[in-house]
């Protein structure tokens, strides 16, 4: 909002907007303002059309080469070749477009946060009005259950409690008042405002509309999201670089092939088809489909671990994460208030400690049961509670210590009550039992203590009150991040009237949103995996730091924390230093969360961001991987995220990172397996032109090899189980090459072996009198069975393939069997022979194919063994040096 309405009095706000608290706006004036300012709807950029998404899939470097090759085949009247090439292009584009279409608009989800109807004061009458027709200056009535339709300045309130967690990140509802506040107070502390999209839990209010549509805090977040571009994942960035490099290499090789062929006097049409064959052979056509399917398999595995992936590239991005920016409430904590500390009679207790009859502990718990508006229910021995989260938390604490809540309320019926008031900061109830009437009080420690003259000792007897000591106990608990409530009582037949007291202090109950039990172990695994964890929350700094210390969040001592107010004054350099060393960022605004994520990314970090509220959405969208809460998260947060935690548990993020690393390993295995074939197919065409012989394989045979082997052989690698010690190695460097030099060397070795074996077999067949069709059929089969033998070596990029387990991949052997059956049909079936220009092979030819394929596997296996041996010697040498 442009104006600092919280700093003005209610009357100043009404005067500035030309409104009246008792009459509201006139209908004509409201219509004029609606025409001027527009409807109360949050809007954003129009979504991209499906056709635009489809066309964008074609703007890839390698796709350009395929389209050009298909056009050239059409020009040369090679209809079948052209149809197959364009078919591959179409399938890849459709897969990509469908994948992107799954992401829904977060702006639309924001718009759904605004309710449809509300109660508006117009022409002195309270009317039901469509929320879209609200204008600045309207006066509204709110009550429990309402969703706030616009940003409001409160004019009058009665026990108003609003859940603002989705906007501010506060774990507790906000208690509202009407008094003006300091202009510099944080968004979460603006008690005299109500914000669009938040929910009224209790009480009633009269309020003035001060901002609508995109001018609200909700609209401000929508604008941040609109301006935030969706980032590419580390994998997509690596693939983009790899595609550009391949584009240059393929074009250079194709041009060189054409020039060499023409220089040798070969016909132009023949050389153009050779160029098409080279381009088609060198391009890994099956890579996009294999990538999508491998990621989809990862999605299924993660879903079984309660991590729901909304965007496929997020699967791999998880494996690259270097920093997790996590919210506190609901992610690191259980998202429920619970009593964890009890102080009675000068002693400290825990819920579950025995409360003997007449003891101070029992009287303290009894006060929490009676001075309480929460409703308990017990069905089949299972308790459930409804009401204010703070009051709800008091009842399980009493039950844990052996008190019968229902029986105590029946034995001490309530006859009167003084509800909580923000200015008074305490509530009271008048209950009677056989001994007479008792006034039970609950409220802020400093306000309750101010009216106390004595306290109960541990044995239940009255004792002198040491005001400073008792206030010190409450202060220590509050400094640790607990919400502290003081309880007192006095005998009497009436509620306090005027000056309250004197009361007898019963003690304190300290509440918190407790950390999840699995979180400390999950944080330890993150440290082991080299992943840093930073807490970013809208909650109070003391609360955030208390939780952070209990779960051992920090990598060092003491814990370093920074508030949103301190963050606001940092320049770019200071912010960069802060994000490297600060563990907890508390009381932060939505734009500050976004700024923190951007600062981390500027330092080369791959950032995962968790959140559940509307205020988290811009940062969730900006992060390399946005993670929303499935149970407690808003629709807006889910729509802006790439992943949703079905169980809202931080430990699930760690499991998903492990799965993401396994997916990346399998993608690398697939690329190491498939690229030698593309390298060999392109090179064998170039060599054939260079030495002036017939092409050993045709473009159509190349497409057959590439697509059939990818589907039946290569995709089996997507089902490889994760290798051991995935979480004992550091994250991949964000700028690390997609394929490191060791793997590139292996790709070149395997490709060279394929070229040598296929070229040798092709010329051997011709030399023994076989036809050109038979020689090409033998070469094509050698490519396929050579890939099959190499596939086994790719199951592990470092060790022997059988160590991965003979039967650990249930798709491997069926895929190899199916590929063998297809190659038999490719070689002998008349329809396949007519389509692909193949002929039947003799047993001796098949023996040559088998020997060549086996040789490829043995040589690559020997190369891995040599590297392992060299690594072991290097490791032992380093150990000896240290010794």
PDB file of N, CA and C in Angstrom, residues 335-403:
ATOM      1  N   UNK A 335       3.660 -27.076  13.303  1.00  0.00           N
ATOM      2  CA  UNK A 335       2.553 -26.175  12.952  1.00  0.00           C
ATOM      3  C   UNK A 335       1.357 -26.342  13.891  1.00  0.00           C
ATOM      4  N   UNK A 336       1.669 -26.503  15.160  1.00  0.00           N
ATOM      5  CA  UNK A 336       0.633 -26.542  16.194  1.00  0.00           C
ATOM      6  C   UNK A 336       1.257 -26.049  17.492  1.00  0.00           C
ATOM      7  N   UNK A 337       0.492 -25.291  18.257  1.00  0.00           N
ATOM      8  CA  UNK A 337       0.995 -24.805  19.532  1.00  0.00           C
ATOM      9  C   UNK A 337       0.903 -25.918  20.577  1.00  0.00           C
ATOM     10  N   UNK A 338       1.908 -25.992  21.431  1.00  0.00           N
ATOM     11  CA  UNK A 338       1.920 -26.993  22.498  1.00  0.00           C
ATOM     12  C   UNK A 338       2.610 -26.401  23.720  1.00  0.00           C
ATOM     13  N   UNK A 339       2.103 -26.749  24.892  1.00  0.00           N
ATOM     14  CA  UNK A 339       2.761 -26.344  26.136  1.00  0.00           C
ATOM     15  C   UNK A 339       3.983 -27.236  26.334  1.00  0.00           C
ATOM     16  N   UNK A 340       5.134 -26.617  26.529  1.00  0.00           N
ATOM     17  CA  UNK A 340       6.359 -27.393  26.718  1.00  0.00           C
ATOM     18  C   UNK A 340       6.997 -27.162  28.086  1.00  0.00           C
ATOM     19  N   UNK A 341       6.697 -26.028  28.730  1.00  0.00           N
ATOM     20  CA  UNK A 341       7.260 -25.713  30.043  1.00  0.00           C
ATOM     21  C   UNK A 341       6.147 -25.213  30.973  1.00  0.00           C
ATOM     22  N   UNK A 342       6.176 -25.666  32.211  1.00  0.00           N
ATOM     23  CA  UNK A 342       5.243 -25.212  33.236  1.00  0.00           C
ATOM     24  C   UNK A 342       6.057 -24.739  34.439  1.00  0.00           C
ATOM     25  N   UNK A 343       5.739 -23.557  34.952  1.00  0.00           N
ATOM     26  CA  UNK A 343       6.420 -23.027  36.129  1.00  0.00           C
ATOM     27  C   UNK A 343       5.368 -22.792  37.207  1.00  0.00           C
ATOM     28  N   UNK A 344       5.483 -23.520  38.310  1.00  0.00           N
ATOM     29  CA  UNK A 344       4.510 -23.398  39.409  1.00  0.00           C
ATOM     30  C   UNK A 344       5.241 -23.585  40.731  1.00  0.00           C
ATOM     31  N   UNK A 345       4.924 -22.730  41.670  1.00  0.00           N
ATOM     32  CA  UNK A 345       5.554 -22.839  42.988  1.00  0.00           C
ATOM     33  C   UNK A 345       7.050 -22.661  42.943  1.00  0.00           C
ATOM     34  N   UNK A 346       7.547 -21.892  41.978  1.00  0.00           N
ATOM     35  CA  UNK A 346       8.979 -21.667  41.868  1.00  0.00           C
ATOM     36  C   UNK A 346       9.737 -22.820  41.235  1.00  0.00           C
ATOM     37  N   UNK A 347       9.048 -23.849  40.783  1.00  0.00           N
ATOM     38  CA  UNK A 347       9.688 -25.004  40.152  1.00  0.00           C
ATOM     39  C   UNK A 347       9.244 -25.135  38.688  1.00  0.00           C
ATOM     40  N   UNK A 348      10.072 -25.826  37.909  1.00  0.00           N
ATOM     41  CA  UNK A 348       9.744 -26.017  36.500  1.00  0.00           C
ATOM     42  C   UNK A 348       9.317 -27.454  36.263  1.00  0.00           C
ATOM     43  N   UNK A 349       8.263 -27.622  35.486  1.00  0.00           N
ATOM     44  CA  UNK A 349       7.718 -28.940  35.175  1.00  0.00           C
ATOM     45  C   UNK A 349       7.558 -29.089  33.655  1.00  0.00           C
ATOM     46  N   UNK A 350       7.242 -30.324  33.267  1.00  0.00           N
ATOM     47  CA  UNK A 350       6.903 -30.620  31.872  1.00  0.00           C
ATOM     48  C   UNK A 350       5.517 -31.237  31.837  1.00  0.00           C
ATOM     49  N   UNK A 351       4.750 -31.042  30.750  1.00  0.00           N
ATOM     50  CA  UNK A 351       3.469 -31.746  30.630  1.00  0.00           C
ATOM     51  C   UNK A 351       3.695 -33.251  30.785  1.00  0.00           C
ATOM     52  N   UNK A 352       2.885 -33.880  31.584  1.00  0.00           N
ATOM     53  CA  UNK A 352       3.070 -35.296  31.871  1.00  0.00           C
ATOM     54  C   UNK A 352       3.567 -35.541  33.279  1.00  0.00           C
ATOM     55  N   UNK A 353       4.175 -34.507  33.895  1.00  0.00           N
ATOM     56  CA  UNK A 353       4.566 -34.648  35.298  1.00  0.00           C
ATOM     57  C   UNK A 353       3.304 -34.766  36.154  1.00  0.00           C
ATOM     58  N   UNK A 354       3.377 -35.610  37.152  1.00  0.00           N
ATOM     59  CA  UNK A 354       2.203 -35.860  37.999  1.00  0.00           C
ATOM     60  C   UNK A 354       1.803 -34.598  38.758  1.00  0.00           C
ATOM     61  N   UNK A 355       0.509 -34.287  38.724  1.00  0.00           N
ATOM     62  CA  UNK A 355      -0.023 -33.108  39.429  1.00  0.00           C
ATOM     63  C   UNK A 355      -0.871 -33.587  40.590  1.00  0.00           C
ATOM     64  N   UNK A 356      -0.266 -33.614  41.779  1.00  0.00           N
ATOM     65  CA  UNK A 356      -0.982 -34.124  42.954  1.00  0.00           C
ATOM     66  C   UNK A 356      -2.063 -33.144  43.404  1.00  0.00           C
ATOM     67  N   UNK A 357      -3.050 -33.657  44.080  1.00  0.00           N
ATOM     68  CA  UNK A 357      -4.184 -32.856  44.539  1.00  0.00           C
ATOM     69  C   UNK A 357      -3.694 -31.720  45.436  1.00  0.00           C
ATOM     70  N   UNK A 358      -4.140 -30.508  45.145  1.00  0.00           N
ATOM     71  CA  UNK A 358      -3.806 -29.345  45.946  1.00  0.00           C
ATOM     72  C   UNK A 358      -2.467 -28.717  45.644  1.00  0.00           C
ATOM     73  N   UNK A 359      -1.665 -29.310  44.770  1.00  0.00           N
ATOM     74  CA  UNK A 359      -0.352 -28.756  44.450  1.00  0.00           C
ATOM     75  C   UNK A 359      -0.506 -27.534  43.544  1.00  0.00           C
ATOM     76  N   UNK A 360       0.550 -26.700  43.516  1.00  0.00           N
ATOM     77  CA  UNK A 360       0.532 -25.522  42.652  1.00  0.00           C
ATOM     78  C   UNK A 360       0.455 -25.929  41.189  1.00  0.00           C
ATOM     79  N   UNK A 361       1.103 -27.040  40.819  1.00  0.00           N
ATOM     80  CA  UNK A 361       1.068 -27.502  39.432  1.00  0.00           C
ATOM     81  C   UNK A 361      -0.359 -27.850  39.019  1.00  0.00           C
ATOM     82  N   UNK A 362      -1.087 -28.554  39.924  1.00  0.00           N
ATOM     83  CA  UNK A 362      -2.457 -28.922  39.578  1.00  0.00           C
ATOM     84  C   UNK A 362      -3.336 -27.675  39.437  1.00  0.00           C
ATOM     85  N   UNK A 363      -3.162 -26.707  40.335  1.00  0.00           N
ATOM     86  CA  UNK A 363      -3.979 -25.500  40.265  1.00  0.00           C
ATOM     87  C   UNK A 363      -3.662 -24.705  38.989  1.00  0.00           C
ATOM     88  N   UNK A 364      -2.387 -24.708  38.579  1.00  0.00           N
ATOM     89  CA  UNK A 364      -2.004 -24.025  37.343  1.00  0.00           C
ATOM     90  C   UNK A 364      -2.674 -24.679  36.135  1.00  0.00           C
ATOM     91  N   UNK A 365      -2.651 -26.010  36.085  1.00  0.00           N
ATOM     92  CA  UNK A 365      -3.288 -26.723  34.975  1.00  0.00           C
ATOM     93  C   UNK A 365      -4.802 -26.551  35.016  1.00  0.00           C
ATOM     94  N   UNK A 366      -5.385 -26.537  36.230  1.00  0.00           N
ATOM     95  CA  UNK A 366      -6.831 -26.341  36.370  1.00  0.00           C
ATOM     96  C   UNK A 366      -7.235 -24.974  35.823  1.00  0.00           C
ATOM     97  N   UNK A 367      -6.429 -23.953  36.104  1.00  0.00           N
ATOM     98  CA  UNK A 367      -6.725 -22.618  35.566  1.00  0.00           C
ATOM     99  C   UNK A 367      -6.715 -22.638  34.049  1.00  0.00           C
ATOM    100  N   UNK A 368      -5.764 -23.397  33.442  1.00  0.00           N
ATOM    101  CA  UNK A 368      -5.710 -23.501  31.986  1.00  0.00           C
ATOM    102  C   UNK A 368      -6.915 -24.199  31.397  1.00  0.00           C
ATOM    103  N   UNK A 369      -7.554 -25.088  32.189  1.00  0.00           N
ATOM    104  CA  UNK A 369      -8.751 -25.797  31.730  1.00  0.00           C
ATOM    105  C   UNK A 369      -9.990 -24.915  31.835  1.00  0.00           C
ATOM    106  N   UNK A 370     -10.115 -24.179  32.950  1.00  0.00           N
ATOM    107  CA  UNK A 370     -11.340 -23.421  33.207  1.00  0.00           C
ATOM    108  C   UNK A 370     -11.337 -22.050  32.546  1.00  0.00           C
ATOM    109  N   UNK A 371     -10.204 -21.349  32.560  1.00  0.00           N
ATOM    110  CA  UNK A 371     -10.117 -20.023  31.916  1.00  0.00           C
ATOM    111  C   UNK A 371      -9.741 -20.230  30.455  1.00  0.00           C
ATOM    112  N   UNK A 372     -10.683 -20.810  29.723  1.00  0.00           N
ATOM    113  CA  UNK A 372     -10.358 -21.321  28.390  1.00  0.00           C
ATOM    114  C   UNK A 372     -11.653 -21.495  27.611  1.00  0.00           C
ATOM    115  N   UNK A 373     -11.693 -20.955  26.381  1.00  0.00           N
ATOM    116  CA  UNK A 373     -12.894 -21.069  25.550  1.00  0.00           C
ATOM    117  C   UNK A 373     -12.819 -22.210  24.535  1.00  0.00           C
ATOM    118  N   UNK A 374     -11.689 -22.949  24.499  1.00  0.00           N
ATOM    119  CA  UNK A 374     -11.560 -24.055  23.542  1.00  0.00           C
ATOM    120  C   UNK A 374     -12.517 -25.186  23.916  1.00  0.00           C
ATOM    121  N   UNK A 375     -12.957 -25.919  22.892  1.00  0.00           N
ATOM    122  CA  UNK A 375     -13.923 -27.003  23.092  1.00  0.00           C
ATOM    123  C   UNK A 375     -13.240 -28.352  22.900  1.00  0.00           C
ATOM    124  N   UNK A 376     -13.232 -29.206  23.950  1.00  0.00           N
ATOM    125  CA  UNK A 376     -12.649 -30.552  23.798  1.00  0.00           C
ATOM    126  C   UNK A 376     -13.713 -31.571  23.403  1.00  0.00           C
ATOM    127  N   UNK A 377     -13.317 -32.566  22.615  1.00  0.00           N
ATOM    128  CA  UNK A 377     -14.214 -33.671  22.265  1.00  0.00           C
ATOM    129  C   UNK A 377     -13.424 -34.968  22.359  1.00  0.00           C
ATOM    130  N   UNK A 378     -14.067 -36.005  22.840  1.00  0.00           N
ATOM    131  CA  UNK A 378     -13.423 -37.307  22.941  1.00  0.00           C
ATOM    132  C   UNK A 378     -14.308 -38.349  22.273  1.00  0.00           C
ATOM    133  N   UNK A 379     -13.796 -38.949  21.193  1.00  0.00           N
ATOM    134  CA  UNK A 379     -14.534 -39.986  20.474  1.00  0.00           C
ATOM    135  C   UNK A 379     -13.662 -41.224  20.385  1.00  0.00           C
ATOM    136  N   UNK A 380     -14.169 -42.325  20.906  1.00  0.00           N
ATOM    137  CA  UNK A 380     -13.436 -43.598  20.915  1.00  0.00           C
ATOM    138  C   UNK A 380     -12.061 -43.455  21.554  1.00  0.00           C
ATOM    139  N   UNK A 381     -12.008 -42.647  22.623  1.00  0.00           N
ATOM    140  CA  UNK A 381     -10.752 -42.478  23.340  1.00  0.00           C
ATOM    141  C   UNK A 381      -9.770 -41.515  22.712  1.00  0.00           C
ATOM    142  N   UNK A 382     -10.147 -40.876  21.600  1.00  0.00           N
ATOM    143  CA  UNK A 382      -9.249 -39.938  20.906  1.00  0.00           C
ATOM    144  C   UNK A 382      -9.773 -38.525  21.113  1.00  0.00           C
ATOM    145  N   UNK A 383      -8.903 -37.657  21.670  1.00  0.00           N
ATOM    146  CA  UNK A 383      -9.297 -36.275  21.938  1.00  0.00           C
ATOM    147  C   UNK A 383      -9.059 -35.395  20.721  1.00  0.00           C
ATOM    148  N   UNK A 384      -9.984 -34.457  20.504  1.00  0.00           N
ATOM    149  CA  UNK A 384      -9.800 -33.404  19.505  1.00  0.00           C
ATOM    150  C   UNK A 384     -10.277 -32.093  20.121  1.00  0.00           C
ATOM    151  N   UNK A 385      -9.769 -30.981  19.605  1.00  0.00           N
ATOM    152  CA  UNK A 385     -10.046 -29.681  20.216  1.00  0.00           C
ATOM    153  C   UNK A 385     -10.339 -28.656  19.135  1.00  0.00           C
ATOM    154  N   UNK A 386     -11.223 -27.721  19.453  1.00  0.00           N
ATOM    155  CA  UNK A 386     -11.545 -26.619  18.547  1.00  0.00           C
ATOM    156  C   UNK A 386     -11.426 -25.312  19.302  1.00  0.00           C
ATOM    157  N   UNK A 387     -10.898 -24.292  18.604  1.00  0.00           N
ATOM    158  CA  UNK A 387     -10.798 -22.983  19.225  1.00  0.00           C
ATOM    159  C   UNK A 387      -9.504 -22.299  18.886  1.00  0.00           C
ATOM    160  N   UNK A 388      -9.193 -21.246  19.634  1.00  0.00           N
ATOM    161  CA  UNK A 388      -7.958 -20.507  19.448  1.00  0.00           C
ATOM    162  C   UNK A 388      -6.764 -21.452  19.675  1.00  0.00           C
ATOM    163  N   UNK A 389      -5.744 -21.446  18.778  1.00  0.00           N
ATOM    164  CA  UNK A 389      -4.622 -22.384  18.912  1.00  0.00           C
ATOM    165  C   UNK A 389      -3.929 -22.324  20.269  1.00  0.00           C
ATOM    166  N   UNK A 390      -3.835 -21.135  20.849  1.00  0.00           N
ATOM    167  CA  UNK A 390      -3.183 -21.007  22.152  1.00  0.00           C
ATOM    168  C   UNK A 390      -4.012 -21.694  23.229  1.00  0.00           C
ATOM    169  N   UNK A 391      -5.318 -21.477  23.213  1.00  0.00           N
ATOM    170  CA  UNK A 391      -6.171 -22.087  24.227  1.00  0.00           C
ATOM    171  C   UNK A 391      -6.269 -23.597  24.022  1.00  0.00           C
ATOM    172  N   UNK A 392      -6.294 -24.019  22.772  1.00  0.00           N
ATOM    173  CA  UNK A 392      -6.336 -25.456  22.475  1.00  0.00           C
ATOM    174  C   UNK A 392      -5.135 -26.158  23.088  1.00  0.00           C
ATOM    175  N   UNK A 393      -3.944 -25.505  23.050  1.00  0.00           N
ATOM    176  CA  UNK A 393      -2.712 -26.129  23.534  1.00  0.00           C
ATOM    177  C   UNK A 393      -2.739 -26.392  25.032  1.00  0.00           C
ATOM    178  N   UNK A 394      -3.525 -25.624  25.789  1.00  0.00           N
ATOM    179  CA  UNK A 394      -3.550 -25.775  27.243  1.00  0.00           C
ATOM    180  C   UNK A 394      -4.228 -27.071  27.683  1.00  0.00           C
ATOM    181  N   UNK A 395      -5.173 -27.559  26.890  1.00  0.00           N
ATOM    182  CA  UNK A 395      -5.959 -28.727  27.310  1.00  0.00           C
ATOM    183  C   UNK A 395      -5.158 -30.033  27.242  1.00  0.00           C
ATOM    184  N   UNK A 396      -4.395 -30.312  26.151  1.00  0.00           N
ATOM    185  CA  UNK A 396      -3.582 -31.539  26.151  1.00  0.00           C
ATOM    186  C   UNK A 396      -2.547 -31.559  27.274  1.00  0.00           C
ATOM    187  N   UNK A 397      -2.035 -30.388  27.670  1.00  0.00           N
ATOM    188  CA  UNK A 397      -1.070 -30.340  28.779  1.00  0.00           C
ATOM    189  C   UNK A 397      -1.719 -30.820  30.073  1.00  0.00           C
ATOM    190  N   UNK A 398      -2.967 -30.413  30.309  1.00  0.00           N
ATOM    191  CA  UNK A 398      -3.688 -30.867  31.502  1.00  0.00           C
ATOM    192  C   UNK A 398      -3.974 -32.364  31.430  1.00  0.00           C
ATOM    193  N   UNK A 399      -4.401 -32.835  30.265  1.00  0.00           N
ATOM    194  CA  UNK A 399      -4.674 -34.261  30.091  1.00  0.00           C
ATOM    195  C   UNK A 399      -3.418 -35.091  30.339  1.00  0.00           C
ATOM    196  N   UNK A 400      -2.266 -34.595  29.836  1.00  0.00           N
ATOM    197  CA  UNK A 400      -1.019 -35.349  29.981  1.00  0.00           C
ATOM    198  C   UNK A 400      -0.624 -35.529  31.440  1.00  0.00           C
ATOM    199  N   UNK A 401      -1.004 -34.580  32.287  1.00  0.00           N
ATOM    200  CA  UNK A 401      -0.649 -34.664  33.706  1.00  0.00           C
ATOM    201  C   UNK A 401      -1.735 -35.324  34.540  1.00  0.00           C
ATOM    202  N   UNK A 402      -2.719 -35.930  33.894  1.00  0.00           N
ATOM    203  CA  UNK A 402      -3.700 -36.737  34.591  1.00  0.00           C
ATOM    204  C   UNK A 402      -4.990 -36.045  34.945  1.00  0.00           C
ATOM    205  N   UNK A 403      -5.233 -34.835  34.492  1.00  0.00           N
ATOM    206  CA  UNK A 403      -6.489 -34.145  34.799  1.00  0.00           C
ATOM    207  C   UNK A 403      -7.569 -34.564  33.813  1.00  0.00           C
TER     208      UNK A 403
END
